[in-house]
mmCIF file of C-alpha atoms in Angstrom:
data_model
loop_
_atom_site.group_PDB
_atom_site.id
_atom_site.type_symbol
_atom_site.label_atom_id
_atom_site.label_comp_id
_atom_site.label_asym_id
_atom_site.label_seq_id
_atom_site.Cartn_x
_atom_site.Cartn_y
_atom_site.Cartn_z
ATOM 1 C CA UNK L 20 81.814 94.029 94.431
ATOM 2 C CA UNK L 21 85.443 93.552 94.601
ATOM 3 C CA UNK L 22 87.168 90.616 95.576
ATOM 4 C CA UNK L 23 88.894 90.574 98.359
ATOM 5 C CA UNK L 24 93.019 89.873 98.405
ATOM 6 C CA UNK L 25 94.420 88.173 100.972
ATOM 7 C CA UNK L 26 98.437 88.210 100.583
ATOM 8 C CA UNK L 27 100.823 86.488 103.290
ATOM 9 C CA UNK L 28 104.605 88.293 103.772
ATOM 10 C CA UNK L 29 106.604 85.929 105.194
ATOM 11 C CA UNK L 30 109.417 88.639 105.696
ATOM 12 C CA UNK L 31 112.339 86.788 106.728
ATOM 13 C CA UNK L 32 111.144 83.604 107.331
ATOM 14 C CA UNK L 33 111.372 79.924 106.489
ATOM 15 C CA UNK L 34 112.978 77.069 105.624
ATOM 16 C CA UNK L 35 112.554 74.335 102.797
ATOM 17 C CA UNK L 36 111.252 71.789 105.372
ATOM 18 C CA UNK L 37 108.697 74.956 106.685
ATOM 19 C CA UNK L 38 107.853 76.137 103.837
ATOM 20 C CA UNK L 39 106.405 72.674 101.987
ATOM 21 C CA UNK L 40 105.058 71.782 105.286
ATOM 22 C CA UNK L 41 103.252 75.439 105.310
ATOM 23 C CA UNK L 42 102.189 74.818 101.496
ATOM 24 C CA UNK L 43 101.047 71.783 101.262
ATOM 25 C CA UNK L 44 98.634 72.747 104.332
ATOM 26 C CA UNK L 45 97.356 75.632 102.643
ATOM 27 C CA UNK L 46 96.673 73.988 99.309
ATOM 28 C CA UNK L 47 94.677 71.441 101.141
ATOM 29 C CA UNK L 48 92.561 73.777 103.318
ATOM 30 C CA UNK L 49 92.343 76.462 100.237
ATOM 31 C CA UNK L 50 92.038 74.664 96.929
ATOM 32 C CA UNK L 51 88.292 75.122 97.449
ATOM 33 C CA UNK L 52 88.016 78.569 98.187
ATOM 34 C CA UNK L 53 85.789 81.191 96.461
ATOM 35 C CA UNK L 54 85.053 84.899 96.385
ATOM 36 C CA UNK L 55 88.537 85.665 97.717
ATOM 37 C CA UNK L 56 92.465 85.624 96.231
ATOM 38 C CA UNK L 57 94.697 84.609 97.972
ATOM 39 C CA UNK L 58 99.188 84.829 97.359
ATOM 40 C CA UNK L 59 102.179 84.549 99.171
ATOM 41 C CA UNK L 60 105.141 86.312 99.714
ATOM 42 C CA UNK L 61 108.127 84.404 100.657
ATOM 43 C CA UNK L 62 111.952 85.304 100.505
ATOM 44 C CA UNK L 63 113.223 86.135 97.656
ATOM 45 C CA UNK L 64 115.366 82.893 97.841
ATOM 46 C CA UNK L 65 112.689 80.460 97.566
ATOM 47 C CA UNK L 66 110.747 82.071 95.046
ATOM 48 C CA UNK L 67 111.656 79.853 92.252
ATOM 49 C CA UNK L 68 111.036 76.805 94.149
ATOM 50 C CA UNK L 69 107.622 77.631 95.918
ATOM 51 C CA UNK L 70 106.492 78.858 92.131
ATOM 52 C CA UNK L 71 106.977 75.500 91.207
ATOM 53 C CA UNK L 72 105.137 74.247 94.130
ATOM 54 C CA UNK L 73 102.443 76.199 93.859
ATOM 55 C CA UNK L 74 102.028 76.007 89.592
ATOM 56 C CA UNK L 75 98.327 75.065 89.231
ATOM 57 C CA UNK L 76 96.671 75.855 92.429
ATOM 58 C CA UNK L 77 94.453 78.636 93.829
ATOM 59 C CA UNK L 78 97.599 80.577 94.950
ATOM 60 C CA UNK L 79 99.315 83.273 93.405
ATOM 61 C CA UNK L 80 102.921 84.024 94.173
ATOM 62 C CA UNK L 81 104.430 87.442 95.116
ATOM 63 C CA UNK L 82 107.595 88.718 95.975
ATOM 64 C CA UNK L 83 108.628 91.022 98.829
ATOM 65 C CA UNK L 84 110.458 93.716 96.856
ATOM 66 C CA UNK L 85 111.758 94.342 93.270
ATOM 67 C CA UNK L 86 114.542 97.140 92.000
ATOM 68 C CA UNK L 87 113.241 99.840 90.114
ATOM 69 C CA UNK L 88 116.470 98.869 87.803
ATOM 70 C CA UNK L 89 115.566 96.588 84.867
ATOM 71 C CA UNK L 90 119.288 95.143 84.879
ATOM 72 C CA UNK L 91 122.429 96.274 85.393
ATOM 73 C CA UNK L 92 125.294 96.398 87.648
ATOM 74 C CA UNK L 93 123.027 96.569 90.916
ATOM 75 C CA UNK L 94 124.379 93.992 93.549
ATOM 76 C CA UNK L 95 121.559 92.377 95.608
ATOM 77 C CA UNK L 96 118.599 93.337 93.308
ATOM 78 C CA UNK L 97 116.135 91.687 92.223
ATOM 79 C CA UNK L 98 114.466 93.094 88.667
ATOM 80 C CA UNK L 99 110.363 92.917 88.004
ATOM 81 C CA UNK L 100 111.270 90.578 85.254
ATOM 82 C CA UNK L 101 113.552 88.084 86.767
ATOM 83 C CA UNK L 102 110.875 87.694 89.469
ATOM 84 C CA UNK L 103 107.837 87.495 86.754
ATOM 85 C CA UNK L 104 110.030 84.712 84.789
ATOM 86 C CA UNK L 105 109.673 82.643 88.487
ATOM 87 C CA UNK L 106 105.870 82.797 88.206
ATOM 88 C CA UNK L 107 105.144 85.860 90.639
ATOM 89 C CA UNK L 108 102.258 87.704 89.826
ATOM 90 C CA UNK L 109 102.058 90.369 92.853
ATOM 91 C CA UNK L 110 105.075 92.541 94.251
ATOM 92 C CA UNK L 111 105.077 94.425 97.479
ATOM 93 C CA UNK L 112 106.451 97.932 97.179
ATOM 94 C CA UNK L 113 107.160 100.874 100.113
ATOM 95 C CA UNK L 114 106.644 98.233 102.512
ATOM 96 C CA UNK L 115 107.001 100.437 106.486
ATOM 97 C CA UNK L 116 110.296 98.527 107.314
ATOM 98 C CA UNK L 117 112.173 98.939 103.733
ATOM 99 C CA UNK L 118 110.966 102.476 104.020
ATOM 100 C CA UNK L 119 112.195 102.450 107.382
ATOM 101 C CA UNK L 120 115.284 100.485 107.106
ATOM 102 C CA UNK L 121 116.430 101.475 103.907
ATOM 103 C CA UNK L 122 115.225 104.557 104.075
ATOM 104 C CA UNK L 123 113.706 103.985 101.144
ATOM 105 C CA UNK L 124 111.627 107.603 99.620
ATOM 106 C CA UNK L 125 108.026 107.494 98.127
ATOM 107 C CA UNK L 126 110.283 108.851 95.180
ATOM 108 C CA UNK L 127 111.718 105.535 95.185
ATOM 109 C CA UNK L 128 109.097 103.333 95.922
ATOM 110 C CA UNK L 129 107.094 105.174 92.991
ATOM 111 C CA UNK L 130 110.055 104.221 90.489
ATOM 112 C CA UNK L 131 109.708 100.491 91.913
ATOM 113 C CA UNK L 132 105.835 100.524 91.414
ATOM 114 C CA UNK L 133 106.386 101.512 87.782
ATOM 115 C CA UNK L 134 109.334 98.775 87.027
ATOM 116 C CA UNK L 135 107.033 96.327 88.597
ATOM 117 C CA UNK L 136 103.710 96.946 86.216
ATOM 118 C CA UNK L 137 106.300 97.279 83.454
ATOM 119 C CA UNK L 138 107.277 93.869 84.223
ATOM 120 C CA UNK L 139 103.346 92.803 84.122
ATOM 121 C CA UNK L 140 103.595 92.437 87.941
ATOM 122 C CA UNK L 141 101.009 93.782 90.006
ATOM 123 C CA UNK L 142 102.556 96.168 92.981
ATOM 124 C CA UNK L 143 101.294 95.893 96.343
ATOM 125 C CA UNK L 144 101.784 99.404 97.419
ATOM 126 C CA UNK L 145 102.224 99.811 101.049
ATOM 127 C CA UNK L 146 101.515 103.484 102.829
ATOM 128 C CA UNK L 147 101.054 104.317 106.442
ATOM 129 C CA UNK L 148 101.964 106.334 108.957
ATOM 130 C CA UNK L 149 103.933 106.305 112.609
ATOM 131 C CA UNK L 150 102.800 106.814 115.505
ATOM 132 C CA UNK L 151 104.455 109.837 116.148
ATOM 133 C CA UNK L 152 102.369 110.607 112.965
ATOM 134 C CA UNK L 153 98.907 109.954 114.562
ATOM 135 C CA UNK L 154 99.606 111.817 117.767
ATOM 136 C CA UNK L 155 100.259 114.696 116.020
ATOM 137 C CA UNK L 156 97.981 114.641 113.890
ATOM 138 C CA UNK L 157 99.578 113.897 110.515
ATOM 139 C CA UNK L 158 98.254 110.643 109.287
ATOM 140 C CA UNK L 159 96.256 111.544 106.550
ATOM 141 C CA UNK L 160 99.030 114.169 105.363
ATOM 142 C CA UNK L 161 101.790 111.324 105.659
ATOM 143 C CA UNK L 162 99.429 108.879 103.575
ATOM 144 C CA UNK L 163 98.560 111.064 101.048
ATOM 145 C CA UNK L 164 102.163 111.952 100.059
ATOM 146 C CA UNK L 165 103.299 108.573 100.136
ATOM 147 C CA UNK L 166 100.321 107.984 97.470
ATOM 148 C CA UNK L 167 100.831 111.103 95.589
ATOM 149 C CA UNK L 168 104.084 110.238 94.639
ATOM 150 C CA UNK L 169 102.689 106.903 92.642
ATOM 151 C CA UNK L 170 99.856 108.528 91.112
ATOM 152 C CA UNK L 171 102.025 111.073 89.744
ATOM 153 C CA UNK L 172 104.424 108.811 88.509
ATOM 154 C CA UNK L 173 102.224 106.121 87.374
ATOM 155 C CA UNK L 174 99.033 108.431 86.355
ATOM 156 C CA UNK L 175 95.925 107.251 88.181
ATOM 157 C CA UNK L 176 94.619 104.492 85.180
ATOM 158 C CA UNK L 177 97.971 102.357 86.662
ATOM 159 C CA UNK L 178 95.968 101.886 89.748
ATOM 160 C CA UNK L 179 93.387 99.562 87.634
ATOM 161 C CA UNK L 180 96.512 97.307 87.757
ATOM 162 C CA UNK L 181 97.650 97.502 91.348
ATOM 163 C CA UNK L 182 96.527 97.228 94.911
ATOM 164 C CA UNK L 183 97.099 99.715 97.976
ATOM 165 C CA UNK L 184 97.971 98.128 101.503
ATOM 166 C CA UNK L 185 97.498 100.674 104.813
ATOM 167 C CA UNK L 186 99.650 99.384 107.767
ATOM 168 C CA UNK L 187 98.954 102.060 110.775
ATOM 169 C CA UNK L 188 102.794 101.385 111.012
ATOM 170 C CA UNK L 189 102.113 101.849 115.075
ATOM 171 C CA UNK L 190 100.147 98.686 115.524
ATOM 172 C CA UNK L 191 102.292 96.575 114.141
ATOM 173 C CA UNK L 192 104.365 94.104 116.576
ATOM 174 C CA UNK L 193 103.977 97.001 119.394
ATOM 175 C CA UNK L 194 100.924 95.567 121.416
ATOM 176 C CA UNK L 195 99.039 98.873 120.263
ATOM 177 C CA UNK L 196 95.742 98.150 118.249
ATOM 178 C CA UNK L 197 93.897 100.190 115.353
ATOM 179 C CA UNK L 198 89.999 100.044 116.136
ATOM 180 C CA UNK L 199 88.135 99.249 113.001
ATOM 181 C CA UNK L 200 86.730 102.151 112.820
ATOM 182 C CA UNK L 201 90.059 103.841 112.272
ATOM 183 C CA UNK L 202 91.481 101.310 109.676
ATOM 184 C CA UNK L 203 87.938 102.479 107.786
ATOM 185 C CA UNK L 204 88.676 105.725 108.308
ATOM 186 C CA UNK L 205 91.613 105.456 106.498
ATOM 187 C CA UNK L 206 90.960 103.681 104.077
ATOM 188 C CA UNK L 207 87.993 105.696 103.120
ATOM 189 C CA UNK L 208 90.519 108.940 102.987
ATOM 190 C CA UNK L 209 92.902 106.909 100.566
ATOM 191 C CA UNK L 210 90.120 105.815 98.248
ATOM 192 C CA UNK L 211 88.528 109.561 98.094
ATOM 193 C CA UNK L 212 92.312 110.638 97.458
ATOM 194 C CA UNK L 213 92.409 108.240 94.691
ATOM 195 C CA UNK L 214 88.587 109.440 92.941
ATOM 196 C CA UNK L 215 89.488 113.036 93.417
ATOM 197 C CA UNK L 216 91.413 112.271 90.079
ATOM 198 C CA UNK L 217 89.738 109.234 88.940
ATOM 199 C CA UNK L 218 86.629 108.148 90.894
ATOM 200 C CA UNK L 219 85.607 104.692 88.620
ATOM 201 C CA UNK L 220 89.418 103.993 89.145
ATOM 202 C CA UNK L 221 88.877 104.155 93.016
ATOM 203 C CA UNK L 222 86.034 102.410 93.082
ATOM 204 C CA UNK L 223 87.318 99.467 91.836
ATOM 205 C CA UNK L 224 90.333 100.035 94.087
ATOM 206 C CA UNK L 225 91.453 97.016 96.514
ATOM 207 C CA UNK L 226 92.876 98.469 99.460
ATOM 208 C CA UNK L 227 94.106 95.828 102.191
ATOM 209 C CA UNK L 228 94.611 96.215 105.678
ATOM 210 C CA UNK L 229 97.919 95.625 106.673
ATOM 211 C CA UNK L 230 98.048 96.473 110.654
ATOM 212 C CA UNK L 231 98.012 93.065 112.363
ATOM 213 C CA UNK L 232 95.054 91.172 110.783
ATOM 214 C CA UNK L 233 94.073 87.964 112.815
ATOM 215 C CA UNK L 234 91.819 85.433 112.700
ATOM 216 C CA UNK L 235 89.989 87.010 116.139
ATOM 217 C CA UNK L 236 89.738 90.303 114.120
ATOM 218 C CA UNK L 237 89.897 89.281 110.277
ATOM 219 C CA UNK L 238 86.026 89.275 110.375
ATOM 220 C CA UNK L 239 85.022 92.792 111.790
ATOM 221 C CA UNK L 240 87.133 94.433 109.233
ATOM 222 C CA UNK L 241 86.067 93.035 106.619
ATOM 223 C CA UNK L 242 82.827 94.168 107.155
ATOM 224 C CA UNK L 243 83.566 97.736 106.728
ATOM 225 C CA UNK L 244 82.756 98.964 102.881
ATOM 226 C CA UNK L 245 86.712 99.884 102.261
ATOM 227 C CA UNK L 246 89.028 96.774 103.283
ATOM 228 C CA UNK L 247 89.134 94.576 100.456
ATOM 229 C CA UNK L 248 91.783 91.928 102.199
ATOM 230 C CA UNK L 249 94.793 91.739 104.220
ATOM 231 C CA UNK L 250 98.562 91.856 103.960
ATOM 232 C CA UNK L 251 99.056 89.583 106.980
ATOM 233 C CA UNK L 252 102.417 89.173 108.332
ATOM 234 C CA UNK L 253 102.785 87.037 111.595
ATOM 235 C CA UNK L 254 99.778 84.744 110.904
ATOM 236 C CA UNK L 255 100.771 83.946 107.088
ATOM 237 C CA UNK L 256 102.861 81.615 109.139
ATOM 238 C CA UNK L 257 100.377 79.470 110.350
ATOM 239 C CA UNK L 258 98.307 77.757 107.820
ATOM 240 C CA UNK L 259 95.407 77.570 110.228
ATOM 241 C CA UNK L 260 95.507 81.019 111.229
ATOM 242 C CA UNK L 261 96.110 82.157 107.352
ATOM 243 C CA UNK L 262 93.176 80.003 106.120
ATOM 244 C CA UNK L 263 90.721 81.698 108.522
ATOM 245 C CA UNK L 264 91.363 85.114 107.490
ATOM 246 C CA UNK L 265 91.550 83.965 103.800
ATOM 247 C CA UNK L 266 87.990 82.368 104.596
ATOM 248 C CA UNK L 267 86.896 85.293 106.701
ATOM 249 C CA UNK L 268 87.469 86.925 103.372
ATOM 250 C CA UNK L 269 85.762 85.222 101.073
ATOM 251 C CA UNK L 270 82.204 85.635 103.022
ATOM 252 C CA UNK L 271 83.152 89.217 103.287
ATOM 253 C CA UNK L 272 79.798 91.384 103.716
ATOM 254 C CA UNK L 273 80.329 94.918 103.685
ATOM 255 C CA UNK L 274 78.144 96.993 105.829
#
């Protein structure tokens, strides 16, 4: 069975007093933990620091984006290595508001998936679709070229090295809810999309659900044979919260 991911994007939050407050609560309530990985995904400025903190314990260390560059005259960027050298393992790529807000293409976030796994990172790649998408119909067309684009850069073999994370980008912060039944759904299309070139490659797939994943809900989708873990925003803040889907996880029983 595969074991289930659970990685927290803290987006743009935190503060040194928050975020050793936030860590050393987590490596208390998590240095125990079995069946389940679990990583973090703080700003890029305090990635250096919390890999320090977190050197030796049961979590990894990711980063929220990474330049497709490997150096180079690229103001802002951050290259796969520089962010491996700081002891981050994972790397979130195409996340819904970079592709959104930097209008970033799956062109793009293919080229960023590859500089990553060059860099012996393992890419979180993030696809999903808006709602405009689902009303009209488009979801699984949306998904599927936002994945096609990596697997024909990468080849599908890269995907042994990499998880996928859906976020139904139209639950996310808008009060609307995916049932489970469509995050399965879903994630069932992007796993058939992945064995229809390589099916022992899908299977060992870890697909995460990335569409508002709480500790009230963490439980029911887990359940369902395709969601492997979560890419939890909001509730990565709260070490509680975190720790119950991270638990959740770990006594994950597909059904």
């Amino acid at each position: 069975m595969r074991t289930p991911l659970v990685a927290g994007n803290w987006k743009m939050n935190g503060s040194r007093d928050a975020n050793r407050a936030l860590l050393s609560a987590l490596k208390g309530s998590l240095g125990d933990i079995q069946g389940v990985d679990v990583a973090v995904c703080p700003p890029a400025v305090y990635l250096a620091e919390i890999g320090k903190d977190l050197s030796g314990s049961a979590i990894a260390l990711g980063a929220q984006d990474c330049s497709e560059q490997e150096k180079g005259a690229y103001t802002g960027e951050l290259a796969g290595a520089m962010l491996a050298e700081v002891g981050c393992r994972y790397v979130i790529v195409g996340h819904s508001e970079r592709r959104e807000r930097q209008n970033e293409s799956s062109a793009w976030v293919a080229a960023k998936f590859v500089a990553a796994q060059a860099a012996g990172l393992t890419p979180i790649l993030c696809v999903g679709e808006l709602k405009s998408d689902r009303e009209s119909g488009r979801t699984e067309s949306v998904v599927a070229e936002q994945l096609d684009a990596v697997l024909d850069a990468a080849g599908v073999e890269a995907f042994d090295r990499a998880v996928i994370a859906y976020e139904p980008v139209w639950a996310i912060g808008t009060g609307l809810t995916a049932t489970p039944e469509q995050a399965q759904d879903v994630h069932a299309f992007i796993r058939n999309r992945v064995a229809g070139r390589d099916p022992r490659v899908a299977a060992d797939l870890r697909i995460l659900y990335g569409g508002s994943m709480k500790p009230d809900n963490a439980a029911g989708l887990l359940a369902l044979d395709d969601i492997d873990g979560g890419l939890i925003g909001g509730a990565s803040l709260d070490a509680d919260a975190f720790t119950a889907i991270a638990r959740a996880a770990g006594e994950r029983v597909p059904a």
